[in-house]
Amino acid sequence: MDIRGSCDVIVIGGGPAGSATAALLAMQGRSVILLEKEAFPRFRIGESFMPATWWSFEKLGLLDKLKASHFVRKHSVQFYLKDGHPTLPFYFSEVDPRESSVTWQVDRGEFDHLMLDHASECGVTVVQQAAVQEVLFEGTRAGGVRAAMPGGDIREIRARVVVDATGQSSLLSRALDLKSWDPQLKNAAVFTRYHGALRDPGIDAGATLVLHTENRDSWFWYIPLAGDVVSVGVVGPMQYLIAGRRGDPRRILEEEVARCPGLLPRLRGARQEDWIKVLRDFSYISTRIAGDGWVLVGDAFGFLDPIYSSGVLLALKGAELASESIGAAFETGDFSAARLGRHGPRFVEGMEALRRLVYAFYAPDFHFKTFLDRFPDCRDGITNLLSGNVYRVPTDGLYRSMDQVLRIPGYRPLSLSGEGS
């Protein structure tokens, strides 16, 4: 394979964050090599998008491909109480009547492959089955990578900027000891897919459902996909979900389904696929988003509990903002941590707005219904958050009201672009 020994930017990882960052930089005229250790398509969880991803898809030039796809359209999110009764759906069009209020439920293997191919079409040199062994440093400055290429030979490739988009593998965060774990969000997820499960009619057919179990010890996601397939997963504290059941995923899933009155009727007569997977979804954030010559994007920087399906939104927005910082670095010739991490405070501000809503969901005495009964004017604020509009709409007013009924822990200030953590 003819890969040059140097380029402007190396992106490690071909998921949504890596593909988007690479594509946006190539669109700026930069030479970009993307190294992905797996062969696409590959399985990934996280099928549901927030509507605010629309604006990143527009910037990437992906909207026409998504509109032409068979992916299910998503108009809303609906929560089910522990007794099985549904609350009123949160329709995204309530706060945005435009087409951008509708998003997609996707097969991530297919979607990620679409994004990687799109990056290639934008001019990115994409190499699959290329495993990066380490980021090469010259003092404190990243200057390239050492990677095992598809044919087995070891190559060193130099670049002015290295982008870590390795997901929860977090190549640089682990190497530099940057991860800061959220002590209150230590959860696990057990999930599979079903065929023939119940779907609601009309525009509700593609809704994401969030269903509490009877004691609120855990919750289920229910995400309709194309081809009469539904993704179903249960999330709960590690100690509750895994301990005492010997980590048996089938037992965990069956017992938790039996404890979820809102879910049981939907799965009656449905056929489960012959696999069940378990993931630890500990939430974390890195203490830095950039250093001299390197930038973190997507889950390589931070991961937030999946309750609101914010993963792809944060991956795309992080890619968008990071590509702007990297573009400015090339324009000025300044590849310092401060320049490459200039977008960090803005990115984390949106991530923090979503994290606070995650904390609200897990608070034992908090319910959206009772909160909105007391503060009906906050419904649009909640809908905006569920839409992912954390970078477009202020959240201060909503959280001032929420602070009257719920104490949400603060977060430790981060050294987003400075030296050290």
Short mmCIF file of C-alpha atoms in Angstrom, two decimals:
data_model
loop_
_atom_site.label_atom_id
_atom_site.label_comp_id
_atom_site.label_asym_id
_atom_site.label_seq_id
_atom_site.Cartn_x
_atom_site.Cartn_y
_atom_site.Cartn_z
CA MET A 1 0.00 0.00 0.00
CA ASP A 2 1.42 3.36 -1.02
CA ILE A 3 1.21 5.51 2.09
CA ARG A 4 3.46 8.54 2.21
CA GLY A 5 5.78 8.94 5.15
CA SER A 6 4.21 12.24 6.16
CA CYS A 7 0.98 14.24 5.95
CA ASP A 8 -0.70 17.19 7.60
CA VAL A 9 -2.93 15.20 9.96
CA ILE A 10 -3.16 11.59 11.10
CA VAL A 11 -6.52 10.49 12.48
CA ILE A 12 -6.52 7.29 14.53
CA GLY A 13 -9.92 5.56 14.41
CA GLY A 14 -12.66 5.46 11.78
CA GLY A 15 -15.81 5.82 13.88
CA PRO A 16 -18.07 8.87 13.55
CA ALA A 17 -15.67 11.22 15.39
CA GLY A 18 -12.64 10.14 13.37
CA SER A 19 -14.38 10.01 10.00
CA ALA A 20 -16.00 13.42 10.54
CA THR A 21 -12.78 15.09 11.71
CA ALA A 22 -10.84 13.64 8.80
CA ALA A 23 -13.49 14.62 6.24
CA LEU A 24 -13.77 18.19 7.52
CA LEU A 25 -10.00 18.66 7.46
CA ALA A 26 -9.74 17.20 3.96
CA MET A 27 -12.45 19.64 2.90
CA GLN A 28 -10.12 22.41 4.17
CA GLY A 29 -7.45 21.13 1.78
CA ARG A 30 -5.35 19.28 4.34
CA SER A 31 -3.65 15.97 3.57
CA VAL A 32 -5.18 13.46 6.00
CA ILE A 33 -4.45 9.79 6.65
CA LEU A 34 -7.02 7.87 8.69
CA LEU A 35 -5.87 4.60 10.26
CA GLU A 36 -8.59 2.18 11.42
CA LYS A 37 -7.64 -1.08 13.12
CA GLU A 38 -10.76 -3.01 12.08
CA ALA A 39 -12.35 -3.89 8.74
CA PHE A 40 -15.66 -2.15 8.10
CA PRO A 41 -18.50 -2.79 8.48
CA ARG A 42 -18.13 -3.80 12.13
CA PHE A 43 -20.69 -4.00 14.93
CA ARG A 44 -21.20 -1.03 17.23
CA ILE A 45 -23.95 -0.13 19.68
CA GLY A 46 -25.46 3.36 19.82
CA GLU A 47 -28.10 3.42 17.10
CA SER A 48 -30.11 6.48 18.03
CA PHE A 49 -29.31 10.08 17.03
CA MET A 50 -30.31 13.43 18.45
CA PRO A 51 -31.86 15.89 15.94
CA ALA A 52 -29.04 18.42 16.48
CA THR A 53 -26.75 16.07 14.53
CA TRP A 54 -28.53 17.49 11.45
CA TRP A 55 -26.27 20.55 11.37
CA SER A 56 -23.08 18.50 11.44
CA PHE A 57 -24.44 16.21 8.71
CA GLU A 58 -25.22 19.32 6.66
CA LYS A 59 -21.67 20.63 7.07
CA LEU A 60 -20.27 17.23 6.11
CA GLY A 61 -22.49 16.98 3.03
CA LEU A 62 -24.17 13.79 4.27
CA LEU A 63 -27.82 14.82 4.39
CA ASP A 64 -28.73 13.57 0.92
CA LYS A 65 -27.24 10.15 1.67
CA LEU A 66 -29.13 9.90 4.96
CA LYS A 67 -32.41 11.03 3.40
CA ALA A 68 -32.01 8.36 0.71
CA SER A 69 -31.20 5.62 3.24
CA HIS A 70 -33.57 3.05 4.72
CA PHE A 71 -32.81 4.21 8.24
CA VAL A 72 -35.89 4.71 10.44
CA ARG A 73 -36.94 8.31 11.05
CA LYS A 74 -37.08 9.42 14.69
CA HIS A 75 -39.53 12.15 15.72
CA SER A 76 -39.57 11.85 19.50
CA VAL A 77 -38.49 10.35 22.81
CA GLN A 78 -40.98 8.87 25.26
CA PHE A 79 -40.47 7.81 28.88
CA TYR A 80 -42.34 4.99 30.64
CA LEU A 81 -42.91 5.00 34.39
CA LYS A 82 -42.09 2.07 36.65
CA ASP A 83 -45.73 0.91 36.56
CA GLY A 84 -45.62 0.65 32.78
CA HIS A 85 -47.59 3.81 32.00
CA PRO A 86 -46.17 6.16 29.35
CA THR A 87 -45.64 9.87 29.80
CA LEU A 88 -46.44 12.29 26.98
CA PRO A 89 -43.92 12.01 24.13
CA PHE A 90 -41.37 14.77 23.66
CA TYR A 91 -41.79 15.63 19.97
CA PHE A 92 -38.75 17.47 18.67
CA SER A 93 -40.93 19.51 16.29
CA GLU A 94 -42.41 21.26 19.34
CA VAL A 95 -39.26 23.39 19.48
CA ASP A 96 -38.22 23.22 15.82
CA PRO A 97 -40.92 22.86 13.13
CA ARG A 98 -38.32 22.45 10.38
CA GLU A 99 -37.16 19.22 8.77
CA SER A 100 -34.14 19.32 11.07
CA SER A 101 -36.36 18.23 13.97
CA VAL A 102 -36.45 14.69 12.56
CA THR A 103 -33.43 12.42 12.85
CA TRP A 104 -32.56 8.75 12.32
CA GLN A 105 -32.32 5.39 14.07
CA VAL A 106 -29.49 3.50 12.38
CA ASP A 107 -27.60 0.26 12.21
CA ARG A 108 -24.25 1.61 13.41
CA GLY A 109 -22.22 -0.87 11.37
CA GLU A 110 -23.88 0.38 8.21
CA PHE A 111 -23.85 4.05 9.26
CA ASP A 112 -20.20 4.06 10.34
CA HIS A 113 -19.24 2.44 7.03
CA LEU A 114 -21.17 5.15 5.18
CA MET A 115 -19.25 7.84 7.09
CA LEU A 116 -15.88 6.21 6.48
CA ASP A 117 -16.58 5.93 2.75
CA HIS A 118 -17.69 9.56 2.74
CA ALA A 119 -14.38 10.60 4.33
CA SER A 120 -12.57 8.77 1.53
CA GLU A 121 -14.72 10.57 -1.06
CA CYS A 122 -13.71 13.87 0.57
CA GLY A 123 -10.05 13.07 -0.11
CA VAL A 124 -8.98 11.29 3.08
CA THR A 125 -6.52 8.40 2.65
CA VAL A 126 -8.30 5.66 4.60
CA VAL A 127 -6.41 2.54 5.66
CA GLN A 128 -8.41 -0.20 7.36
CA GLN A 129 -6.84 -2.98 9.45
CA ALA A 130 -4.01 -0.64 10.35
CA ALA A 131 -3.28 -0.87 14.09
CA VAL A 132 -1.55 2.13 15.63
CA GLN A 133 0.90 0.88 18.22
CA GLU A 134 1.92 4.23 19.63
CA VAL A 135 1.92 7.96 19.08
CA LEU A 136 5.46 9.22 18.49
CA PHE A 137 6.58 12.20 20.55
CA GLU A 138 9.45 14.60 20.10
CA GLY A 139 9.76 15.83 23.67
CA THR A 140 6.20 16.78 24.63
CA ARG A 141 5.05 17.30 21.03
CA ALA A 142 3.28 14.57 19.07
CA GLY A 143 4.89 14.12 15.69
CA GLY A 144 3.38 10.99 14.16
CA VAL A 145 2.52 7.35 14.80
CA ARG A 146 3.97 3.88 14.54
CA ALA A 147 1.46 1.45 13.04
CA ALA A 148 1.19 -2.15 11.90
CA MET A 149 -0.12 -1.91 8.34
CA PRO A 150 -2.51 -4.41 6.70
CA GLY A 151 0.34 -6.39 5.16
CA GLY A 152 2.05 -6.72 8.52
CA ASP A 153 4.89 -4.25 8.01
CA ILE A 154 5.52 -1.61 10.66
CA ARG A 155 5.44 1.97 9.40
CA GLU A 156 6.24 5.32 10.95
CA ILE A 157 4.15 8.16 9.57
CA ARG A 158 4.83 11.78 10.47
CA ALA A 159 2.25 14.54 10.79
CA ARG A 160 1.88 18.04 12.18
CA VAL A 161 -1.23 16.96 14.15
CA VAL A 162 -2.33 13.59 15.51
CA VAL A 163 -6.04 13.17 16.26
CA ASP A 164 -7.00 10.41 18.69
CA ALA A 165 -10.45 9.10 17.73
CA THR A 166 -9.95 5.61 19.15
CA GLY A 167 -13.22 5.58 21.10
CA GLN A 168 -13.23 4.05 24.55
CA SER A 169 -9.85 2.47 23.84
CA SER A 170 -8.62 6.05 24.41
CA LEU A 171 -5.10 5.47 23.15
CA LEU A 172 -3.64 8.83 24.21
CA SER A 173 -5.80 9.34 27.29
CA ARG A 174 -4.56 6.05 28.68
CA ALA A 175 -0.95 6.61 27.68
CA LEU A 176 -0.92 10.08 29.28
CA ASP A 177 -3.16 9.12 32.23
CA LEU A 178 -5.80 11.75 31.43
CA LYS A 179 -9.04 9.90 32.20
CA SER A 180 -11.20 11.20 35.04
CA TRP A 181 -14.01 8.78 35.93
CA ASP A 182 -17.43 9.93 37.08
CA PRO A 183 -17.91 8.26 40.49
CA GLN A 184 -21.71 8.44 40.33
CA LEU A 185 -22.27 6.92 36.89
CA LYS A 186 -20.74 3.45 37.15
CA ASN A 187 -23.19 1.50 35.02
CA ALA A 188 -23.28 -1.51 32.75
CA ALA A 189 -25.44 -2.35 29.76
CA VAL A 190 -26.77 -5.72 28.57
CA PHE A 191 -28.33 -5.67 25.13
CA THR A 192 -29.55 -7.60 22.09
CA ARG A 193 -32.02 -7.22 19.20
CA TYR A 194 -35.50 -8.57 18.55
CA HIS A 195 -37.54 -9.23 15.43
CA GLY A 196 -41.31 -8.74 15.39
CA ALA A 197 -41.51 -6.58 18.53
CA LEU A 198 -44.39 -4.11 18.85
CA ARG A 199 -44.06 -0.73 17.15
CA ASP A 200 -46.35 2.21 17.66
CA PRO A 201 -48.25 3.60 14.66
CA GLY A 202 -47.56 6.72 12.57
CA ILE A 203 -44.75 9.07 13.49
CA ASP A 204 -44.36 7.23 16.81
CA ALA A 205 -43.12 4.12 14.98
CA GLY A 206 -39.52 5.35 15.17
CA ALA A 207 -39.58 6.83 18.67
CA THR A 208 -36.89 6.02 21.19
CA LEU A 209 -38.55 4.61 24.33
CA VAL A 210 -36.96 4.75 27.78
CA LEU A 211 -38.65 2.34 30.18
CA HIS A 212 -38.08 2.03 33.91
CA THR A 213 -38.19 -1.31 35.68
CA GLU A 214 -40.67 -1.66 38.55
CA ASN A 215 -38.23 -0.64 41.31
CA ARG A 216 -36.30 1.87 39.14
CA ASP A 217 -33.19 -0.25 39.71
CA SER A 218 -32.53 -0.23 35.97
CA TRP A 219 -33.95 1.10 32.71
CA PHE A 220 -34.35 -0.15 29.14
CA TRP A 221 -33.79 1.47 25.79
CA TYR A 222 -36.11 0.45 22.96
CA ILE A 223 -34.94 1.63 19.52
CA PRO A 224 -36.78 0.63 16.32
CA LEU A 225 -34.48 -0.11 13.39
CA ALA A 226 -35.04 -0.94 9.73
CA GLY A 227 -36.25 -4.41 8.78
CA ASP A 228 -38.61 -5.00 11.71
CA VAL A 229 -35.68 -5.04 14.12
CA VAL A 230 -35.65 -3.40 17.56
CA SER A 231 -32.54 -2.77 19.66
CA VAL A 232 -33.26 -3.48 23.34
CA GLY A 233 -30.83 -2.98 26.20
CA VAL A 234 -30.95 -2.67 29.96
CA VAL A 235 -28.71 -0.27 31.89
CA GLY A 236 -28.10 -0.23 35.62
CA PRO A 237 -25.41 0.07 38.29
CA MET A 238 -22.65 -2.50 37.96
CA GLN A 239 -23.21 -3.74 41.50
CA TYR A 240 -26.93 -4.33 40.91
CA LEU A 241 -26.92 -5.54 37.32
CA ILE A 242 -23.91 -7.85 37.31
CA ALA A 243 -23.08 -8.87 40.90
CA GLY A 244 -25.05 -11.80 42.32
CA ARG A 245 -25.96 -13.14 38.90
CA ARG A 246 -22.46 -14.32 38.03
CA GLY A 247 -22.40 -11.98 35.08
CA ASP A 248 -24.72 -14.28 33.10
CA PRO A 249 -26.05 -11.93 30.39
CA ARG A 250 -29.05 -14.08 29.44
CA ARG A 251 -30.18 -14.37 33.03
CA ILE A 252 -29.71 -10.63 33.57
CA LEU A 253 -31.71 -9.74 30.48
CA GLU A 254 -34.57 -12.17 31.18
CA GLU A 255 -34.91 -11.14 34.83
CA GLU A 256 -34.86 -7.42 34.04
CA VAL A 257 -37.38 -7.78 31.18
CA ALA A 258 -39.70 -9.54 33.64
CA ARG A 259 -39.38 -6.51 35.94
CA CYS A 260 -40.30 -3.98 33.26
CA PRO A 261 -44.12 -3.71 32.88
CA GLY A 262 -43.85 -1.29 29.98
CA LEU A 263 -41.60 -3.60 27.98
CA LEU A 264 -43.21 -7.02 28.45
CA PRO A 265 -46.19 -6.45 26.10
CA ARG A 266 -43.89 -5.12 23.37
CA LEU A 267 -41.74 -8.25 23.32
CA ARG A 268 -44.60 -10.75 23.48
CA GLY A 269 -44.20 -13.01 20.46
CA ALA A 270 -40.95 -11.33 19.36
CA ARG A 271 -37.89 -13.38 18.40
CA GLN A 272 -34.60 -12.52 20.04
CA GLU A 273 -31.43 -12.73 17.98
CA ASP A 274 -28.96 -15.37 19.16
CA TRP A 275 -26.51 -12.99 20.83
CA ILE A 276 -26.38 -10.86 23.96
CA LYS A 277 -23.59 -8.40 24.69
CA VAL A 278 -22.42 -6.70 27.86
CA LEU A 279 -20.70 -3.33 28.08
CA ARG A 280 -19.47 -1.27 30.97
CA ASP A 281 -20.52 2.28 30.26
CA PHE A 282 -18.62 4.05 33.01
CA SER A 283 -18.82 7.77 32.28
CA TYR A 284 -15.53 9.66 32.10
CA ILE A 285 -13.91 12.76 30.73
CA SER A 286 -10.26 13.49 30.03
CA THR A 287 -8.47 16.20 31.94
CA ARG A 288 -7.15 17.67 28.68
CA ILE A 289 -8.63 17.82 25.20
CA ALA A 290 -5.39 18.70 23.40
CA GLY A 291 -1.64 18.92 23.78
CA ASP A 292 1.23 20.04 21.62
CA GLY A 293 0.51 18.41 18.27
CA TRP A 294 -2.42 16.25 19.40
CA VAL A 295 -6.19 16.45 19.88
CA LEU A 296 -8.80 14.11 21.38
CA VAL A 297 -12.24 13.71 19.78
CA GLY A 298 -15.31 11.57 20.50
CA ASP A 299 -15.15 8.88 23.16
CA ALA A 300 -11.36 9.19 23.20
CA PHE A 301 -11.97 12.45 25.09
CA GLY A 302 -15.06 11.55 27.11
CA PHE A 303 -18.03 9.22 27.34
CA LEU A 304 -21.46 10.09 28.73
CA ASP A 305 -24.10 7.63 29.90
CA PRO A 306 -26.26 6.54 26.91
CA ILE A 307 -29.65 7.50 28.36
CA TYR A 308 -30.21 10.39 25.91
CA SER A 309 -28.34 8.93 22.90
CA SER A 310 -25.86 11.79 22.93
CA GLY A 311 -22.81 9.82 21.75
CA VAL A 312 -22.93 10.53 18.01
CA LEU A 313 -23.96 14.15 18.61
CA LEU A 314 -20.91 14.74 20.82
CA ALA A 315 -18.70 12.85 18.38
CA LEU A 316 -19.80 15.00 15.43
CA LYS A 317 -19.81 18.31 17.29
CA GLY A 318 -16.42 17.55 18.78
CA ALA A 319 -15.12 16.74 15.31
CA GLU A 320 -16.56 19.96 13.92
CA LEU A 321 -15.03 22.14 16.65
CA ALA A 322 -11.71 20.27 16.63
CA SER A 323 -11.39 20.68 12.86
CA GLU A 324 -11.82 24.44 13.33
CA SER A 325 -9.07 24.56 15.97
CA ILE A 326 -6.77 22.41 13.82
CA GLY A 327 -7.50 24.56 10.77
CA ALA A 328 -6.58 27.69 12.74
CA ALA A 329 -3.36 25.99 13.85
CA PHE A 330 -2.31 25.46 10.24
CA GLU A 331 -3.21 29.03 9.35
CA THR A 332 -1.04 30.43 12.16
CA GLY A 333 1.65 27.77 12.26
CA ASP A 334 0.93 27.35 15.97
CA PHE A 335 0.41 23.71 16.96
CA SER A 336 0.54 24.28 20.70
CA ALA A 337 -1.88 22.79 23.22
CA ALA A 338 -3.49 26.18 23.70
CA ARG A 339 -4.23 26.64 19.99
CA LEU A 340 -5.33 23.06 19.29
CA GLY A 341 -7.49 22.97 22.41
CA ARG A 342 -9.13 26.36 21.95
CA HIS A 343 -12.53 24.76 21.31
CA GLY A 344 -12.40 22.76 24.54
CA PRO A 345 -14.39 25.06 26.86
CA ARG A 346 -17.24 25.41 24.37
CA PHE A 347 -17.38 21.68 23.71
CA VAL A 348 -17.35 20.77 27.39
CA GLU A 349 -20.07 23.34 28.15
CA GLY A 350 -22.49 21.42 25.91
CA MET A 351 -21.36 18.08 27.28
CA GLU A 352 -21.89 19.38 30.80
CA ALA A 353 -25.45 20.47 29.99
CA LEU A 354 -26.23 16.92 28.91
CA ARG A 355 -24.42 15.41 31.90
CA ARG A 356 -26.62 17.42 34.29
CA LEU A 357 -29.71 15.98 32.62
CA VAL A 358 -28.25 12.49 33.00
CA TYR A 359 -27.83 13.12 36.72
CA ALA A 360 -31.46 14.26 36.91
CA PHE A 361 -32.66 11.04 35.27
CA TYR A 362 -30.83 8.87 37.82
CA ALA A 363 -31.90 10.91 40.87
CA PRO A 364 -34.25 8.62 42.85
CA ASP A 365 -36.80 11.33 43.68
CA PHE A 366 -36.83 13.14 40.34
CA HIS A 367 -39.47 12.57 37.64
CA PHE A 368 -39.88 14.60 34.47
CA LYS A 369 -43.67 14.48 34.87
CA THR A 370 -43.76 15.93 38.36
CA PHE A 371 -41.08 18.48 37.46
CA LEU A 372 -43.06 19.69 34.45
CA ASP A 373 -46.29 19.73 36.47
CA ARG A 374 -44.56 22.27 38.72
CA PHE A 375 -42.64 24.07 35.97
CA PRO A 376 -44.70 23.70 32.77
CA ASP A 377 -42.72 26.48 31.08
CA CYS A 378 -39.68 24.19 31.16
CA ARG A 379 -41.11 21.68 28.68
CA ASP A 380 -39.45 23.38 25.71
CA GLY A 381 -36.17 23.44 27.61
CA ILE A 382 -36.34 19.68 28.23
CA THR A 383 -37.30 19.05 24.60
CA ASN A 384 -34.38 21.17 23.43
CA LEU A 385 -32.00 19.13 25.58
CA LEU A 386 -33.48 15.86 24.28
CA SER A 387 -33.00 17.27 20.78
CA GLY A 388 -29.33 17.93 21.55
CA ASN A 389 -29.61 21.69 21.11
CA VAL A 390 -26.98 22.34 23.78
CA TYR A 391 -24.80 24.36 21.40
CA ARG A 392 -27.68 26.39 19.94
CA VAL A 393 -30.07 27.14 22.83
CA PRO A 394 -29.17 28.41 26.35
CA THR A 395 -29.88 25.96 29.19
CA ASP A 396 -29.43 28.33 32.15
CA GLY A 397 -33.14 28.98 32.68
CA LEU A 398 -34.06 25.29 32.73
CA TYR A 399 -31.36 24.45 35.25
CA ARG A 400 -32.28 27.35 37.51
CA SER A 401 -35.71 25.77 37.83
CA MET A 402 -34.29 22.28 38.20
CA ASP A 403 -31.95 23.45 40.95
CA GLN A 404 -35.03 24.24 43.05
CA VAL A 405 -36.00 20.57 43.26
CA LEU A 406 -32.75 18.71 42.69
CA ARG A 407 -29.11 19.09 43.68
CA ILE A 408 -26.95 18.15 40.71
CA PRO A 409 -23.27 17.62 41.55
CA GLY A 410 -20.80 19.95 39.92
CA TYR A 411 -17.79 18.80 37.97
CA ARG A 412 -14.10 19.39 38.50
CA PRO A 413 -12.64 22.16 36.33
CA LEU A 414 -10.45 20.74 33.59
CA SER A 415 -7.10 21.79 32.17
CA LEU A 416 -8.49 21.68 28.67
CA SER A 417 -5.55 23.21 26.89
CA GLY A 418 -2.96 23.94 29.52
CA GLU A 419 0.00 22.02 30.77
CA GLY A 420 -0.86 19.09 33.00
CA SER A 421 -4.14 18.14 34.60
#
